[in-house]
mmCIF file of C-alpha atoms and ligand atoms in Angstrom:
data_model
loop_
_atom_site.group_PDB
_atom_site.id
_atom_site.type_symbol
_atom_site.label_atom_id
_atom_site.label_comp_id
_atom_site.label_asym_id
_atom_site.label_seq_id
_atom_site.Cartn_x
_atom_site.Cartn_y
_atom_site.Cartn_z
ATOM 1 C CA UNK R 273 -144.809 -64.144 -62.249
ATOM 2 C CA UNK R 274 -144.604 -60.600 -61.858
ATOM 3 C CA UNK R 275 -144.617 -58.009 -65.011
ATOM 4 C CA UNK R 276 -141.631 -56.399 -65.632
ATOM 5 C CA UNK R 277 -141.857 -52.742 -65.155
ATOM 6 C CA UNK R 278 -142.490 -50.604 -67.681
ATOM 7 C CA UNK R 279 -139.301 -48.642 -68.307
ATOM 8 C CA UNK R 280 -139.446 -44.712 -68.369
ATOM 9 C CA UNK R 281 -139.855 -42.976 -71.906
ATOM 10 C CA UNK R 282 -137.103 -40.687 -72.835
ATOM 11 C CA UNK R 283 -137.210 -38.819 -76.084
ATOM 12 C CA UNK R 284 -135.146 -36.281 -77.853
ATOM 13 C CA UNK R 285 -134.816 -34.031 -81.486
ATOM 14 C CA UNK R 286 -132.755 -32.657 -83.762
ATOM 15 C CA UNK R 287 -133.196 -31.124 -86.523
ATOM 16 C CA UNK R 288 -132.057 -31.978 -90.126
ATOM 17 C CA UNK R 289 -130.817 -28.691 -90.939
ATOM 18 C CA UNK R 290 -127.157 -29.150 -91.452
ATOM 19 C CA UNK R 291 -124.379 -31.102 -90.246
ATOM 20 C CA UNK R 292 -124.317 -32.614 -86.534
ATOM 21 C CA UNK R 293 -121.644 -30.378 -85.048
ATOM 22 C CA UNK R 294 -119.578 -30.183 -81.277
ATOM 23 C CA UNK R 295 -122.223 -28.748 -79.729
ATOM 24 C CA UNK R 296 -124.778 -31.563 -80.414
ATOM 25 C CA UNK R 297 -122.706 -33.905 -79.752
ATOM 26 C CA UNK R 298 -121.208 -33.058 -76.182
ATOM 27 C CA UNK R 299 -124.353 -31.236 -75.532
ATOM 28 C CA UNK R 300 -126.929 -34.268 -76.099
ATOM 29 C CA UNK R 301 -125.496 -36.847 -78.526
ATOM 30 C CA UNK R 302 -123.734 -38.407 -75.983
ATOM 31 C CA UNK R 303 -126.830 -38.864 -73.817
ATOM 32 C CA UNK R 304 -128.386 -40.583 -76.814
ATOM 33 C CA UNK R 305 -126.868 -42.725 -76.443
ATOM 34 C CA UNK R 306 -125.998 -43.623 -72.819
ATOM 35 C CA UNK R 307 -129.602 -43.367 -72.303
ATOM 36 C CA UNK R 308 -130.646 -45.815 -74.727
ATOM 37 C CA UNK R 309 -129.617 -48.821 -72.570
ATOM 38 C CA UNK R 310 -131.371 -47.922 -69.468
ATOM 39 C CA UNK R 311 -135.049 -46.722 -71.354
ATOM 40 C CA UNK R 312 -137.347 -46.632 -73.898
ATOM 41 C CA UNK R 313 -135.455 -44.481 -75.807
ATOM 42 C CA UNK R 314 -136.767 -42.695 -78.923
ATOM 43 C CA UNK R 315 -134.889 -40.520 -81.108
ATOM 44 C CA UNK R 316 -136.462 -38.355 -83.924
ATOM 45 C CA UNK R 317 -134.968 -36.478 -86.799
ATOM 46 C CA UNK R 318 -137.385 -32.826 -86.574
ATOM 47 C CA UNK R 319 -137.864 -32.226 -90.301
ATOM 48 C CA UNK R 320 -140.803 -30.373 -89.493
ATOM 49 C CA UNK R 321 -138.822 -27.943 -87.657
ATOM 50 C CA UNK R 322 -136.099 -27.769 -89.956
ATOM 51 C CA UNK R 323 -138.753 -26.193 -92.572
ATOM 52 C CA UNK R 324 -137.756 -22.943 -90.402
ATOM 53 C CA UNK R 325 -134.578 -22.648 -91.988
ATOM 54 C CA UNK R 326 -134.128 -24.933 -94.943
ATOM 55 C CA UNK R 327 -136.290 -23.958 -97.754
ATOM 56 C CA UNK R 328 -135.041 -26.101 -100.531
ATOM 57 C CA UNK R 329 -136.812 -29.978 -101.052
ATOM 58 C CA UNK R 330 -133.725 -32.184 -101.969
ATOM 59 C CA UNK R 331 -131.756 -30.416 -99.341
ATOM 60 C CA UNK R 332 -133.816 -30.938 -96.761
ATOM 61 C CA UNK R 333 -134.506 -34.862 -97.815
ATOM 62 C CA UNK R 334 -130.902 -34.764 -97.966
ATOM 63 C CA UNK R 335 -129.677 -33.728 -94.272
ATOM 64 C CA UNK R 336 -132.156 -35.872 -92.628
ATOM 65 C CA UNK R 337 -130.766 -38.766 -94.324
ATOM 66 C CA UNK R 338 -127.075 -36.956 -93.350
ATOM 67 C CA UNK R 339 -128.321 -37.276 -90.052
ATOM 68 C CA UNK R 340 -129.676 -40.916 -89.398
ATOM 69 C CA UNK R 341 -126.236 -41.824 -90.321
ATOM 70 C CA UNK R 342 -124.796 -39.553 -88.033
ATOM 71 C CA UNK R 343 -126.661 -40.862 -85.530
ATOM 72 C CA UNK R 344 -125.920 -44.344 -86.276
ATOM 73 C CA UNK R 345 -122.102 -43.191 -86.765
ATOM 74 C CA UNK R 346 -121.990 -41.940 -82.984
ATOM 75 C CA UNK R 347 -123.426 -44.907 -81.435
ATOM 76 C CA UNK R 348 -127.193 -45.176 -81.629
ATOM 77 C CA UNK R 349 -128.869 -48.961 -82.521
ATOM 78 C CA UNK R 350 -131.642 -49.320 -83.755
ATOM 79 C CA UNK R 351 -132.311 -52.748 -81.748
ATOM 80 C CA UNK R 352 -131.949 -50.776 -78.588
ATOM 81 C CA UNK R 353 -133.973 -47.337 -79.296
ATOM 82 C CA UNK R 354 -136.401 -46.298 -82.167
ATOM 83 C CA UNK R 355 -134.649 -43.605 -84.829
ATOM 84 C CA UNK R 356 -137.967 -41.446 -86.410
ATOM 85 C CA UNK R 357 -138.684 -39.011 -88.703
ATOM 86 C CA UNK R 358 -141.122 -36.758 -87.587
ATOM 87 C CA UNK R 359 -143.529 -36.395 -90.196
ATOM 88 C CA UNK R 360 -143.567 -39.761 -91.002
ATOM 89 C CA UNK R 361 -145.791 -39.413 -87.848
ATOM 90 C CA UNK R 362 -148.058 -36.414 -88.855
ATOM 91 C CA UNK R 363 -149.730 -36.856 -85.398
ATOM 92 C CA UNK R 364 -146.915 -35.016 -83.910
ATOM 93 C CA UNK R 365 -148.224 -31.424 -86.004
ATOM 94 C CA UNK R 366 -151.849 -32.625 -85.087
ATOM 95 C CA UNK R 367 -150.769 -32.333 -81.330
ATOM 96 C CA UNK R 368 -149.073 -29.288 -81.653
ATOM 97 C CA UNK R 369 -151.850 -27.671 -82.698
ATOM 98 C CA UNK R 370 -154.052 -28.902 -80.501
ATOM 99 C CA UNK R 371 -151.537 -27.731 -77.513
ATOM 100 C CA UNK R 372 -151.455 -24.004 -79.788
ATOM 101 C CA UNK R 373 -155.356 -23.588 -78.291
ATOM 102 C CA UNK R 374 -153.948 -24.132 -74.708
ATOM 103 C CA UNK R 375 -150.782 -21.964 -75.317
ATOM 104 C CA UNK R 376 -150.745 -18.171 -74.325
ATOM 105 C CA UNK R 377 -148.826 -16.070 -77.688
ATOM 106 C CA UNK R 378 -146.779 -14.673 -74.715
ATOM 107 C CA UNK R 379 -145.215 -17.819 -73.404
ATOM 108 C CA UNK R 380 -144.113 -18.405 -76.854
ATOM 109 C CA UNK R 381 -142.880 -14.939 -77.190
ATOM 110 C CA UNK R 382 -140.839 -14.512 -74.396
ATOM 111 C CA UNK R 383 -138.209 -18.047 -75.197
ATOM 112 C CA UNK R 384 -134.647 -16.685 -75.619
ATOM 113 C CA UNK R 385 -134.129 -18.765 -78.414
ATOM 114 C CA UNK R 386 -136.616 -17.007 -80.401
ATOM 115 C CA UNK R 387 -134.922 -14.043 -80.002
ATOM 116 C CA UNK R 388 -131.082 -15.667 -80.784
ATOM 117 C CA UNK R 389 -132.754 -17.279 -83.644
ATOM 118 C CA UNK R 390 -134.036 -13.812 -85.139
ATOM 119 C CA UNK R 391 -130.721 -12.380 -84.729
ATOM 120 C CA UNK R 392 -128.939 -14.984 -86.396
ATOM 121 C CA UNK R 393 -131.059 -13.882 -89.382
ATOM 122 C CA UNK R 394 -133.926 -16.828 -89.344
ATOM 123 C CA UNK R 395 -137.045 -15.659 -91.093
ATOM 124 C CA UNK R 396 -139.745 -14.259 -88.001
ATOM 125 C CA UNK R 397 -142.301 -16.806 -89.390
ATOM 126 C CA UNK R 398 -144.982 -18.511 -87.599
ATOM 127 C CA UNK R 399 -143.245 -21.822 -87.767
ATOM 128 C CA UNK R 400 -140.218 -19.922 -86.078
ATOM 129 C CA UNK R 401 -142.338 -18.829 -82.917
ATOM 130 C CA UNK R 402 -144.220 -21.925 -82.421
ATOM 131 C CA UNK R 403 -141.412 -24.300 -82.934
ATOM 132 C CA UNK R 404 -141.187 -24.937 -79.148
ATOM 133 C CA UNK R 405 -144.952 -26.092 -78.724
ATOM 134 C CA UNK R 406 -144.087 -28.768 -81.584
ATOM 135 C CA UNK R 407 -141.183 -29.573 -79.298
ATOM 136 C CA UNK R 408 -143.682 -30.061 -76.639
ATOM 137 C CA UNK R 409 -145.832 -31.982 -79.009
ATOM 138 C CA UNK R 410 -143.392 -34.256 -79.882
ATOM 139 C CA UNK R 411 -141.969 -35.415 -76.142
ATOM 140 C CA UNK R 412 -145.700 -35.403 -74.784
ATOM 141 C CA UNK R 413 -147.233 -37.820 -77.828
ATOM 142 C CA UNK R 414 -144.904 -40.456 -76.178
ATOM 143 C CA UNK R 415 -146.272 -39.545 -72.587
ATOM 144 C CA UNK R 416 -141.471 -39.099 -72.911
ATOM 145 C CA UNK R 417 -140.576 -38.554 -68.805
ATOM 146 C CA UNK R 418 -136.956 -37.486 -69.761
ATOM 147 C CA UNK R 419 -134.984 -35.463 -72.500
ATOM 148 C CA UNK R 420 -131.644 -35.135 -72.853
ATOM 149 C CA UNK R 421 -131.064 -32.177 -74.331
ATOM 150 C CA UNK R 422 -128.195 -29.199 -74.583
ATOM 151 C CA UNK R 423 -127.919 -26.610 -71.874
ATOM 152 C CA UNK R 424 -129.373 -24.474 -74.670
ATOM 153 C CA UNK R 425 -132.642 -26.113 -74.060
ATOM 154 C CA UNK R 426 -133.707 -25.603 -70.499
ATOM 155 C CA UNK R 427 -136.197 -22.877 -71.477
ATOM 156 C CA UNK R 428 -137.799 -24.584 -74.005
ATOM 157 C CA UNK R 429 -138.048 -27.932 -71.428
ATOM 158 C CA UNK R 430 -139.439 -25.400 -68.999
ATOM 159 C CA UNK R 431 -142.140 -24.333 -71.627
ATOM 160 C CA UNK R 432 -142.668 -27.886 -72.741
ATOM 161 C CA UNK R 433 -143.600 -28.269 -68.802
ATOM 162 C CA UNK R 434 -146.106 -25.408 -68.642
ATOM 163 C CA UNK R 435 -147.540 -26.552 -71.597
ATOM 164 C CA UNK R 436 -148.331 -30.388 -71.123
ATOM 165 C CA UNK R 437 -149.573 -28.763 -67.225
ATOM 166 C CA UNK R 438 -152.005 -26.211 -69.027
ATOM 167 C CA UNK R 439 -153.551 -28.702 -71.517
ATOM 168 C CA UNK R 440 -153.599 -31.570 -68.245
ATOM 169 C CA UNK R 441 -155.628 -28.727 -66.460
ATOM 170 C CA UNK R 442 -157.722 -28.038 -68.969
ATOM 171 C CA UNK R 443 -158.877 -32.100 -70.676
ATOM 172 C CA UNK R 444 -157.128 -33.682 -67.343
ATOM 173 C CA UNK R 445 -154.285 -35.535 -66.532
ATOM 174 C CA UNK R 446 -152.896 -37.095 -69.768
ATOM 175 C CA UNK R 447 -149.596 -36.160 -69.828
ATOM 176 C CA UNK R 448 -146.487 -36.578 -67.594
ATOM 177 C CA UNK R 449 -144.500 -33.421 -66.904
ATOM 178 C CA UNK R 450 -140.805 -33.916 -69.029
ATOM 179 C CA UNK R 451 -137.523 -33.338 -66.929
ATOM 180 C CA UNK R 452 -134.383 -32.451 -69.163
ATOM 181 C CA UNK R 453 -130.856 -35.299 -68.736
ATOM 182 C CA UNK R 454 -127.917 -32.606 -69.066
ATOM 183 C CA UNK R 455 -124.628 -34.023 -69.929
ATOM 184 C CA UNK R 456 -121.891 -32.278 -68.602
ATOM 185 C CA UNK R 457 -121.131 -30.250 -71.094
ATOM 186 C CA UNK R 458 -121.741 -25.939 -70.781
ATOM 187 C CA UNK R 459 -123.462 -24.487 -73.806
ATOM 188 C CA UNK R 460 -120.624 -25.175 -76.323
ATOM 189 C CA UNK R 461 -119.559 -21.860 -78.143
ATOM 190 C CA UNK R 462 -119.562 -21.518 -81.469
ATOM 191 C CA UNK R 463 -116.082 -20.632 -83.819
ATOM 192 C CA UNK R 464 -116.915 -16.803 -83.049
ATOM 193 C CA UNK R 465 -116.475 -17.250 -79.688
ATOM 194 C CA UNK R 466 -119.282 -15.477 -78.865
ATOM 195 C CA UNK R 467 -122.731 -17.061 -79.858
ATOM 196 C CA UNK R 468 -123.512 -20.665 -79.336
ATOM 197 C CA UNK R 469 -122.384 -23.343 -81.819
ATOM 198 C CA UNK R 470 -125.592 -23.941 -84.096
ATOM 199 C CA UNK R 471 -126.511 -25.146 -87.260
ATOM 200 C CA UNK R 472 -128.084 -21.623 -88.060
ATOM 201 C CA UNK R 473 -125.640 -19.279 -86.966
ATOM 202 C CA UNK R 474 -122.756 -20.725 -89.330
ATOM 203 C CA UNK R 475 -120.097 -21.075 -86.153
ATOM 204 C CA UNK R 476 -120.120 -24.828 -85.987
ATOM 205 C CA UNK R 477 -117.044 -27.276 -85.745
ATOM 206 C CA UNK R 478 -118.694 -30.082 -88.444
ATOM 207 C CA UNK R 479 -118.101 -33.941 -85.902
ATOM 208 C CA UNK R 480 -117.850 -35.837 -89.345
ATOM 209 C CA UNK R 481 -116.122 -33.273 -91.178
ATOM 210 C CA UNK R 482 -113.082 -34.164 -93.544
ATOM 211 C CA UNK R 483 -109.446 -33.630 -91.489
ATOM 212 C CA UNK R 484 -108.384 -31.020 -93.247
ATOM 213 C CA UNK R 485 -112.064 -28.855 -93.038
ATOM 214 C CA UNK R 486 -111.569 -29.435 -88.955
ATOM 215 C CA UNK R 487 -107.849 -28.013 -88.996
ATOM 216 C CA UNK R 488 -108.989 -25.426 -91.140
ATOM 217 C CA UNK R 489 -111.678 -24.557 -89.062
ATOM 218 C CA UNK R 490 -110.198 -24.711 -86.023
ATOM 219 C CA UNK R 491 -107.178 -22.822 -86.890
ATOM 220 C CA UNK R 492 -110.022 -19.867 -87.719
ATOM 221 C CA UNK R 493 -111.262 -19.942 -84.297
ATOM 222 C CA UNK R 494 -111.838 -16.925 -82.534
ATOM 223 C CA UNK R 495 -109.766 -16.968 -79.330
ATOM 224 C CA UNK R 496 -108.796 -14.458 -76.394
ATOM 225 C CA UNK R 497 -109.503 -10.878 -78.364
ATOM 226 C CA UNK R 498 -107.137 -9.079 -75.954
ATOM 227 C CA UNK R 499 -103.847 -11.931 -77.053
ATOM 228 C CA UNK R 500 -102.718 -9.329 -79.838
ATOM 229 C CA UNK R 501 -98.846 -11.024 -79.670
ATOM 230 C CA UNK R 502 -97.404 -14.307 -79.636
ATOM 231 C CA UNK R 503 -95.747 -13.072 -76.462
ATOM 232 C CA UNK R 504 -98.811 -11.393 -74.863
ATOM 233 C CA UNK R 505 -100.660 -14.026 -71.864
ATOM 234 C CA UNK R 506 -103.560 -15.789 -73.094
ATOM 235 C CA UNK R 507 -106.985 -16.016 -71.025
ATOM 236 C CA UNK R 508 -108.090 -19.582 -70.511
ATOM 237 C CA UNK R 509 -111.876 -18.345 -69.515
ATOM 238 C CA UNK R 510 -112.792 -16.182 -72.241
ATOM 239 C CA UNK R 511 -110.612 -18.486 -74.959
ATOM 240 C CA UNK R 512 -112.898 -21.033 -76.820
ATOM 241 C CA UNK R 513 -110.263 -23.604 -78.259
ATOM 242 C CA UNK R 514 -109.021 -23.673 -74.379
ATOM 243 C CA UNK R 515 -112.727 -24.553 -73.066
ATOM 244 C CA UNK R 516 -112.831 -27.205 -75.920
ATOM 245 C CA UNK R 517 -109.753 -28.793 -74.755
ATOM 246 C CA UNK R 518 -111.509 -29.836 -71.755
ATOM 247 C CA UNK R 519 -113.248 -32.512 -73.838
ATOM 248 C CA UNK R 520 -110.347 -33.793 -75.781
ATOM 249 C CA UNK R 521 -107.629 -34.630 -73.216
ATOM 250 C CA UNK R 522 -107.022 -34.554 -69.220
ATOM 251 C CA UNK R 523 -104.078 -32.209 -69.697
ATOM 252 C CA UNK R 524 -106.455 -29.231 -70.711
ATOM 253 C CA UNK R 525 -105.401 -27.672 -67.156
ATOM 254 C CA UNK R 526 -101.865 -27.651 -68.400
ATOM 255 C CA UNK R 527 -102.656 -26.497 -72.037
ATOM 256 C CA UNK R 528 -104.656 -23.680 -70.310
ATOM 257 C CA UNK R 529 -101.544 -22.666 -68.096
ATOM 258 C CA UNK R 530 -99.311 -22.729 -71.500
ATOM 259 C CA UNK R 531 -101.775 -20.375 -72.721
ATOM 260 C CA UNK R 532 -102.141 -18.050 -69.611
ATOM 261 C CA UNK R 533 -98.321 -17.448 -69.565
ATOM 262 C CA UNK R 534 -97.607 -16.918 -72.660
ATOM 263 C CA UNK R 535 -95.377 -20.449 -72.958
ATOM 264 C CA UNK R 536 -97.934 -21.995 -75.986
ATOM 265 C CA UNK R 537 -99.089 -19.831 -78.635
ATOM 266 C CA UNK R 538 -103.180 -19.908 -80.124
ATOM 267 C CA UNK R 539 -101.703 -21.663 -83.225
ATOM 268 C CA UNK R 540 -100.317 -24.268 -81.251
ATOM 269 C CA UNK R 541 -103.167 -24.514 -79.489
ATOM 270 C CA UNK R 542 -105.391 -24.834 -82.080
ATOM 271 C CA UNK R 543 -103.333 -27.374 -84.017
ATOM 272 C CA UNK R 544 -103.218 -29.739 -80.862
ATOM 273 C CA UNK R 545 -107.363 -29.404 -80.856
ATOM 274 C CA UNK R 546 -107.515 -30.071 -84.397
ATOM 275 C CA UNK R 547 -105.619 -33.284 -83.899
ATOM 276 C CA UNK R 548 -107.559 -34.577 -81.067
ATOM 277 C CA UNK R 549 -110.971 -33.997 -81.975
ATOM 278 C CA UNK R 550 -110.384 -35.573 -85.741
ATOM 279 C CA UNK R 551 -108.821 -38.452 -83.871
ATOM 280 C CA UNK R 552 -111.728 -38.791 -81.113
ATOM 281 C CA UNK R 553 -114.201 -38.817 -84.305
ATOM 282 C CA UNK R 554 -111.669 -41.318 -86.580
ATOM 283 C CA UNK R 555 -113.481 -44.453 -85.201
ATOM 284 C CA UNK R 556 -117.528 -42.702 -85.669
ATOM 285 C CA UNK R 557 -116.267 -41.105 -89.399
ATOM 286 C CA UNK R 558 -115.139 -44.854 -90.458
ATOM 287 C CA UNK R 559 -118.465 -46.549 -89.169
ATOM 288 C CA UNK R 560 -120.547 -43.510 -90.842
ATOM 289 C CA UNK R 561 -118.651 -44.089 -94.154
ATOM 290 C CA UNK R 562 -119.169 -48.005 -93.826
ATOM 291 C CA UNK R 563 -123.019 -47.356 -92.922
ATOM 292 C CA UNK R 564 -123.235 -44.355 -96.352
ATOM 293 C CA UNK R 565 -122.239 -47.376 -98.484
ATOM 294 C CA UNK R 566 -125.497 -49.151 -98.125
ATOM 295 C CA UNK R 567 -128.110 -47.043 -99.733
ATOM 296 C CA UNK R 568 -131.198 -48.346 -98.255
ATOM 297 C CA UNK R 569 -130.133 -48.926 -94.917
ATOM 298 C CA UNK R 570 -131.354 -45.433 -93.826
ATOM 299 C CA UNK R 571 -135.077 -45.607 -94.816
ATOM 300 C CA UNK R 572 -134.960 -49.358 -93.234
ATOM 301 C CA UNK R 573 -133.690 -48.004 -89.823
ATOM 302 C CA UNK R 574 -136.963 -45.203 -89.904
ATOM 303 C CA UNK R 575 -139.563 -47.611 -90.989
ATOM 304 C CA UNK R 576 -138.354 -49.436 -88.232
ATOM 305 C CA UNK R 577 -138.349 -47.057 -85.823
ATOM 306 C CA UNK R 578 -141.866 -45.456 -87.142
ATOM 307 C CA UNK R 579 -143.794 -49.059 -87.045
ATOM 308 C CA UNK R 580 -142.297 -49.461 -83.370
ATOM 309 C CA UNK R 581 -143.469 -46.105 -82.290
ATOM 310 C CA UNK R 582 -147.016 -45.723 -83.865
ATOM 311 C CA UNK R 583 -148.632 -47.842 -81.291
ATOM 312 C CA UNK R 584 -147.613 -45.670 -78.397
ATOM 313 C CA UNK R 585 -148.290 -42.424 -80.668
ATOM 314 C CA UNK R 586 -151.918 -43.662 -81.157
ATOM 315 C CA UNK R 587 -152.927 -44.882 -77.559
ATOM 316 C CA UNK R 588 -151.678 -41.251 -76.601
ATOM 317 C CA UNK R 589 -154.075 -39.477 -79.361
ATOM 318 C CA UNK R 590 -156.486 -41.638 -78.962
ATOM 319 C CA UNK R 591 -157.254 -40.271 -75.205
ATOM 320 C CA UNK R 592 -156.206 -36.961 -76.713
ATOM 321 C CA UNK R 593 -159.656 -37.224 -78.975
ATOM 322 C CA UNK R 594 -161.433 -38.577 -75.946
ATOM 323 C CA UNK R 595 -160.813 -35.759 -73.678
ATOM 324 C CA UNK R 596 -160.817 -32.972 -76.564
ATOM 325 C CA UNK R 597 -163.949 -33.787 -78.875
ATOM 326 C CA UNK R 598 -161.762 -34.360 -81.889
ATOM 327 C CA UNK R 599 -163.244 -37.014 -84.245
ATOM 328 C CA UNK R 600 -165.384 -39.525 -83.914
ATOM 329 C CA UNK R 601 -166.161 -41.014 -80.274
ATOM 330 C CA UNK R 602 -163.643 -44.070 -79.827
ATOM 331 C CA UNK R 603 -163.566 -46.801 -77.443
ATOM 332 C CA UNK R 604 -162.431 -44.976 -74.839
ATOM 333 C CA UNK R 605 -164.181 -41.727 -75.359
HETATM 334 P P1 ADP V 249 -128.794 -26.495 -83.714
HETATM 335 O O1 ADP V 249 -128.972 -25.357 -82.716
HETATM 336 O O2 ADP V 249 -127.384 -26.625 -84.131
HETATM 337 O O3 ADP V 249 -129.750 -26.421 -84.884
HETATM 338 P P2 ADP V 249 -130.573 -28.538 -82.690
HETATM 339 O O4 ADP V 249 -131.597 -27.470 -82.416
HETATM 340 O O5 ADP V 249 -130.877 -29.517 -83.767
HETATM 341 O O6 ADP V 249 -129.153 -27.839 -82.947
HETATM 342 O O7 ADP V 249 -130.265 -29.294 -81.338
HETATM 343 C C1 ADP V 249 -130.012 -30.673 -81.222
HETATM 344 C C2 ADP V 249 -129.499 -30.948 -79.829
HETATM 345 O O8 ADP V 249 -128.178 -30.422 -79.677
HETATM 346 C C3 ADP V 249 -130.341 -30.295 -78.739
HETATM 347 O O9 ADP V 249 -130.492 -31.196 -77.663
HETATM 348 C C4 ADP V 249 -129.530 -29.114 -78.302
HETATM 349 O O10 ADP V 249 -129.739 -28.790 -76.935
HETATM 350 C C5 ADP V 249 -128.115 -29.595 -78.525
HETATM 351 N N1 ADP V 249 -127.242 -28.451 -78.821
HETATM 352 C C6 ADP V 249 -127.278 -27.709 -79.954
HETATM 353 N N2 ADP V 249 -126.338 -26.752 -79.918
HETATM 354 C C7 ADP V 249 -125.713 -26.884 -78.718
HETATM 355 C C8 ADP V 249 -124.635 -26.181 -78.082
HETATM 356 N N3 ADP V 249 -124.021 -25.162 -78.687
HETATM 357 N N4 ADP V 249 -124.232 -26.584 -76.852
HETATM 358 C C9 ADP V 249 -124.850 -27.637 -76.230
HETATM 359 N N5 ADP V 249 -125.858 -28.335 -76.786
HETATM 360 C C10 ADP V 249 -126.289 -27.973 -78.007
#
């Protein structure tokens, strides 16, 4: 009998640092979990990252438990993929390091997001401008082939490339070089129009938020600056709650002609959104209210996940010591 092939790794983060919003999900939730079927799918909640923007203890324990059950609430099983927390698996800041002696300051430097993330106020700490070499660290330590991530991401997969090639040039060839699973979905603007939707610039439309927050949010949208009167025409392009509509409905080429002559007003428009995106989310916000009621469920689905992923997390640092000089000599050093 022949072995089964080993399926292909895939691996993705997110961070614990507020609540999962539009952006995540149409930009890589929904990957998540189509992906999970086909591989060896790991999914881990980046707490250590988070400690770039959320400096308070209980808050922080509290949104990565907020986000397991989001997780769980979109679609993601636990018999089918492994749900982490990364520092329940220290190795993955261990790695990072060890990838920081490989990792010119410049390539670090020069990621847009560092400079979106300073603007949107985030503290210029260390953390800040070596959070994509933990990235790295964390999809290399599962020798991860594929990551679906956002749009937003492609630099940092890029880095996460040049970095796993510099340290394989260096010790040899250890790790396999990461290629990013897009969904369809454009970098999803934020409320503001302007900026991308993210947890740290405040512009986000909440997936599990209460009906009335989503109306309320949505009806504050930024839309087409230049639509001054009811009466004036809209323009579909530069209108966010018209480029969301192409998520929520197959008619969004007819809402955006409504808008473009003038026939549908923005509050119109945004009260149709409001409607469909609480209704696409009604089925997710039941199951993630169902899943809350069980307090331990949450730490059960990451010990799981942790005790299926710690064999694969050693064998990789295990050839990691071997190749480096870190600790003792092992078996295969
Ligand atoms: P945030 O920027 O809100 O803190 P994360 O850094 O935790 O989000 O990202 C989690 C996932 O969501 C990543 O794969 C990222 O690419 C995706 N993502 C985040 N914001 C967006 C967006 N505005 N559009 C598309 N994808 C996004």
């Amino acid at each position: 009998m022949t072995e089964p092939a080993a399926r292909e790794r895939v691996l993705s983060g997110i961070q614990p640092s507020g609540a999962s919003h539009l952006g995540n999900y149409l930009g890589a939730q929904v990957n998540y979990v189509a992906l999970q079927d086909q591989f060896d799918a790991i999914y881990a909640i980046v707490d250590f990252h988070a400690l770039t923007t959320v400096h308070d203890g209980a808050l922080l324990r509290k949104l990565t438990h907020e986000m397991v059950l989001d997780l769980l609430a979109v679609g993601l099983d636990p018999k089918k993929c492994a749900l982490i927390r990364q520092s329940d698996l220290p190795e993955h800041a261990e790695l990072s390091w060890i990838f920081n002696t490989v990792v010119p300051v410049a390539w670090a430097e020069r990621t847009p997001t560092y400079k979106e993330k300073r603007e949107d106020g985030v503290e210029n700490s260390m953390g800040l401008l070596d959070y994509p070499v933990l990235q790295a660290a964390d999809i290399a330590i599962y020798k991860a082939s594929r990551v679906p991530v956002g749009k937003d991401q492609a630099a940092h997969l890029e880095l996460s490339r040049e970095i796993v090639r510099a340290f394989n040039r260096r010790y040899g060839p250890i790790f396999p070089e990461p290629q990013p699973v897009f969904s369809d979905a454009p970098v999803v603007l934020g409320t503001d129009g302007q900026k991308k939707m993210s947890k740290s610039a405040n512009n986000t439309i909440p997936i599990f938020a209460e009906p009335d927050e989503v109306r309320r949010i949505v009806q504050k949208m930024v839309t087409d600056p230049l639509r001054i009167k009811r009466t004036d025409p809209g323009r579909p392009e530069v209108c966010n709650v018209c480029q969301l509509h192409r998520f929520f409905g197959s008619d969004y080429l007819q809402i955006q002609d409504g808008e473009r002559t003038a026939r549908t007003g923005c509050v119109e428009t945004k009260q149709l959104l409001a409607e469909r995106i609480i209704e696409f989310f009604r089925p997710m916000r039941e199951e993630r209210a169902r899943l809350a009621a069980d307090p331990g469920h949450v730490e059960e689905v990451l010990a799981a996940g942790a005790a299926k992923v710690r064999p694969i997390l050693e064998a990789t640092m295990a050839e990691v010591h071997a190749a480096t000089g870190i600790g003792p000599r092992g078996a295969i050093g």
